[in-house]
Amino acid sequence: MDGATSRDNPLGSYLKDRRARLDPAALGLGSTRRRTPGLRREEVAQRASISTTWYTWLEQGRGGAPSAEVAGRIARALMLTGAEREHLFLLALGRPPAPHHAPHAAISPRIQRVLDALPASPAFIKTASWDVVAWNGAAAAVFGYDSATPEQRNILRRIFCDPATRAAQRDWDSVARFVVAAFRADMTRAGVDVQSDPLVRELRQRSPDFDALWQSRDVGTYGEGTKQLHHPVAGWLALEYSSFAVDARPDLSMVVYNPATPDDAARITALVTG
């Protein structure tokens, strides 16, 4: 396929390239001589449970956009990686696939080393349901994650159900509105039915404040901003926070709290080393 045709039909070019890379013999499709490398169109169609005609039209740019379900089946048929699957969706539908919500996220050692490289900046990894699943020494010292149970490391439970966490906020009302709006957006982005999620039901039953804010249906983003937090030993800490996506893990985000002043940095360092 020449360059001009590839630009006119990038989806078709990508599908053709990916099926050419597959080994028919390794997939149990026989090792007979073939005119071109890889799988035939009908073999991809069979693996994806779609018609050969429809798949051929996709490669030729004639069939229109496939549904997300069909795109997912084609991705599995072509044995695409996560990044390749996302690229397929972007070409076919103009958007990435819906993120997969993983209740129990596994953190790679590399991500943990990134957290640990921030000795005076509390940093942690949270899931779409705002469970903190990894953190550094500064976050343990400031937020107490080392001594908390997994249930107690959920940010929403801490804000709405833990009196000590509530008392530590400079402006609890603003914090509460912010976390509920950002939480709703995160859960929806992760493909979770927020109205039937067990955590949402629990919080609505345990906290009238959460229930009232939840019914407002506000949405927001974690983004970046400032926070003032009272620590029982260090006193008031001024922090600047930023949230970052974890590449290839749409169910996770990294939140970093940088000390706002040298004095704040010194007090956090004292907590960590003391």
C-alpha positions as a printed Julia matrix, in Angstrom:
274×3 Matrix{Float64}:
   0.0     0.0    0.0
   1.49    3.33  -0.98
   1.92    6.35   1.3
  -1.08    8.26  -0.01
  -3.42    5.28   0.51
  -2.02    4.74   4.01
  -2.83    8.33   4.91
  -6.35    7.95   3.5
  -7.02    4.72   5.41
  -4.76    4.51   8.47
  -7.03    1.95  10.16
  -6.84   -0.42   7.21
  -3.07   -0.05   6.99
  -2.69   -0.78  10.69
  -4.94   -3.85  10.59
  -3.08   -5.24   7.6
   0.29   -4.65   9.24
  -0.75   -6.31  12.52
  -2.18   -9.45  10.89
   0.96   -9.77   8.73
   3.01  -10.07  11.92
   1.15  -13.08  13.3
   2.46  -16.63  12.82
  -0.31  -18.91  11.46
   1.47  -22.07  12.59
   1.78  -20.8   16.16
  -1.98  -20.21  16.18
  -2.75  -23.7   14.88
  -3.75  -22.5   11.43
  -1.38  -24.75   9.49
   1.97  -24.13   7.9
   1.02  -24.41   4.22
   2.73  -22.07   1.79
   1.1   -18.63   1.7
   1.45  -15.85  -0.79
   1.77  -13.21   1.94
   3.04  -13.4    5.53
   0.73  -13.55   8.52
  -2.95  -14.4    8.73
  -5.48  -14.2    5.96
  -8.39  -11.8    6.3
 -10.85  -14.65   6.74
  -8.74  -16.07   9.56
  -8.77  -12.78  11.45
 -12.51  -12.48  10.87
 -13.08  -16.0   12.19
 -11.0   -15.33  15.3
 -12.94  -12.09  15.89
 -16.36  -13.71  15.21
 -17.25  -11.24  12.45
 -17.91  -11.75   8.78
 -15.02  -11.86   6.34
 -16.8    -9.29   4.18
 -17.11   -6.83   7.07
 -13.47   -7.26   8.07
 -12.36   -6.83   4.45
 -14.34   -3.62   4.22
 -12.6    -2.32   7.37
  -9.2    -2.9    5.81
 -10.38   -1.25   2.61
 -11.89    1.74   4.39
 -15.4     0.96   3.18
 -17.27   -0.33   6.2
 -17.51    2.71   8.42
 -16.43    2.68  12.05
 -16.8    -0.58  13.97
 -18.48   -0.67  17.36
 -16.32   -0.71  20.48
 -17.25   -4.36  21.0
 -16.13   -5.32  17.48
 -12.94   -3.29  17.82
 -12.21   -5.16  21.04
 -12.77   -8.53  19.36
 -10.45   -7.57  16.5
  -7.81   -6.46  19.0
  -7.99   -9.86  20.7
  -7.94  -11.67  17.36
  -4.77   -9.82  16.38
  -3.27  -10.39  19.85
  -2.6    -6.68  20.31
  -0.77   -5.3   23.32
  -2.43   -2.69  25.53
  -0.77    0.15  23.63
  -1.63   -1.4   20.26
  -5.24   -1.89  21.34
  -5.49    1.76  22.36
  -4.03    2.79  18.99
  -6.6     0.65  17.18
  -9.45    2.31  19.07
  -8.09    5.77  18.34
  -7.87    5.0   14.63
 -11.24    3.28  14.44
 -13.35    5.3   16.86
 -11.37    8.45  17.62
 -11.17    7.61  21.32
  -9.33    5.15  23.54
 -11.05    2.03  24.88
 -12.94    2.3   28.12
 -10.52    1.88  31.03
 -10.65   -1.32  33.0
 -11.48   -0.78  36.66
  -9.08   -2.86  38.76
 -10.16   -3.0   42.43
  -6.79   -4.42  43.53
  -4.02   -2.73  41.63
  -0.53   -4.19  41.44
   2.24   -1.6   41.58
   5.49   -2.27  39.76
   8.81   -1.86  41.6
   9.7     0.93  39.16
   6.67    2.99  40.2
   7.53    2.44  43.86
  11.08    3.67  43.19
   9.64    6.86  41.67
   7.69    7.46  44.88
  10.72    6.72  47.03
  12.83    9.21  45.05
  10.78   12.04  46.63
  12.02   11.95  50.23
  10.42   15.21  51.43
   7.32   15.15  49.21
   4.43   12.93  50.31
   3.43   10.95  47.22
   1.11    8.04  46.63
  -0.69    6.0   43.98
  -4.48    5.85  44.12
  -7.02    3.83  42.2
 -10.14    5.15  40.51
 -12.04    4.35  43.71
  -9.46    6.39  45.66
  -7.82    3.5   47.46
  -4.19    4.37  48.21
  -2.22    1.32  47.08
   1.38    2.6   47.22
   3.11    5.46  49.01
   6.51    6.77  50.06
   8.03    7.45  53.46
   6.93   11.08  53.47
   3.31   10.07  52.82
   3.55    7.53  55.64
   4.86   10.22  57.99
   2.32   12.89  57.03
  -0.8    10.79  56.32
  -0.14    7.72  58.48
  -0.55    5.14  55.73
   1.88    2.62  57.25
  -0.32    2.1   60.3
  -3.65    2.15  58.43
  -5.6    -0.87  57.22
  -6.46   -1.11  53.49
  -9.99    0.1   54.27
  -8.6     3.07  56.2
  -6.37    4.01  53.26
  -9.38    4.94  51.14
  -9.3     8.73  50.86
 -13.09    9.12  50.85
 -13.49    7.06  54.03
 -10.8     9.14  55.72
 -12.35   12.47  54.73
 -15.94   11.58  55.63
 -15.69    8.89  58.31
 -12.53    9.68  60.3
 -12.92   12.57  62.77
  -9.14   13.09  63.05
  -8.75   13.5   59.28
 -11.68   15.89  59.2
 -10.23   18.01  62.01
  -6.84   18.19  60.25
  -8.27   20.06  57.24
  -7.98   23.86  57.16
 -11.28   24.11  55.21
 -13.05   20.77  55.42
 -16.13   21.93  53.47
 -14.06   22.89  50.42
 -11.99   19.71  50.64
 -15.12   17.57  50.86
 -16.74   19.19  47.81
 -13.51   18.84  45.86
 -12.93   15.15  46.59
 -16.53   14.11  45.85
 -16.55   15.91  42.49
 -13.16   14.5   41.46
 -14.06   11.03  42.75
 -17.26   10.94  40.68
 -15.31   11.91  37.55
 -12.61    9.29  38.2
 -15.11    6.49  38.74
 -17.12    7.38  35.64
 -13.94    7.59  33.56
 -12.99    4.11  34.78
 -16.3     2.71  33.54
 -17.81    2.14  36.99
 -21.57    2.38  37.57
 -21.2     4.92  40.34
 -24.8     4.69  41.52
 -24.48    0.98  42.32
 -20.86    0.94  43.48
 -20.53   -0.6   46.97
 -18.22    2.17  48.21
 -20.7     4.85  47.18
 -23.55    3.01  48.92
 -21.45    2.63  52.06
 -20.47    6.29  52.2
 -24.02    7.5   51.57
 -25.21    5.41  54.5
 -22.35    6.36  56.87
 -22.05   10.07  56.09
 -24.93   12.51  55.58
 -22.36   15.02  54.35
 -21.2    12.69  51.61
 -24.79   11.85  50.68
 -25.68   15.53  50.29
 -22.62   16.27  48.17
 -23.13   13.14  46.09
 -26.65   14.22  45.21
 -25.31   17.5   43.81
 -23.76   15.5   40.93
 -20.83   17.9   40.62
 -17.76   16.65  38.73
 -14.2    17.92  38.74
 -10.58   16.91  38.35
  -7.84   16.36  40.91
  -5.45   18.49  38.85
  -3.22   20.66  40.98
  -3.62   23.11  43.83
  -2.68   23.88  47.42
  -3.6    22.26  50.69
  -3.09   23.1   54.36
  -3.04   20.18  56.74
  -2.56   20.02  60.5
  -0.2    17.27  61.63
  -0.26   16.3   65.34
   3.54   16.61  65.6
   4.64   19.01  62.84
   1.72   21.43  63.15
   0.29   23.16  60.09
   1.86   22.08  56.78
   1.39   23.98  53.51
   1.54   21.69  50.5
   1.25   22.08  46.74
  -0.28   19.02  45.07
  -0.25   17.73  41.51
  -1.9    14.65  40.03
  -0.37   12.59  37.21
  -1.68    9.76  35.08
   0.24    6.48  35.21
   1.01    5.54  31.61
  -0.75    2.36  30.42
  -2.62    2.17  33.75
  -5.77    4.29  33.35
  -7.05    2.89  36.65
  -4.21    4.57  38.56
  -2.96    8.08  39.23
   0.0     9.46  41.15
  -0.5    12.35  43.56
   2.52   14.34  44.77
   2.4    16.88  47.61
   5.39   19.22  47.49
   6.23   21.33  50.55
   5.21   24.93  49.82
   8.14   26.47  51.72
  11.6    25.44  52.93
  10.2    25.38  56.46
   7.51   22.9   55.45
  10.16   20.75  53.75
  12.31   20.79  56.89
   9.41   19.73  59.11
   8.44   16.88  56.79
  12.06   15.73  56.65
  12.14   15.75  60.44
   9.02   13.56  60.52
  10.54   11.09  58.07
  13.92   10.85  59.75
  12.71   11.11  63.3
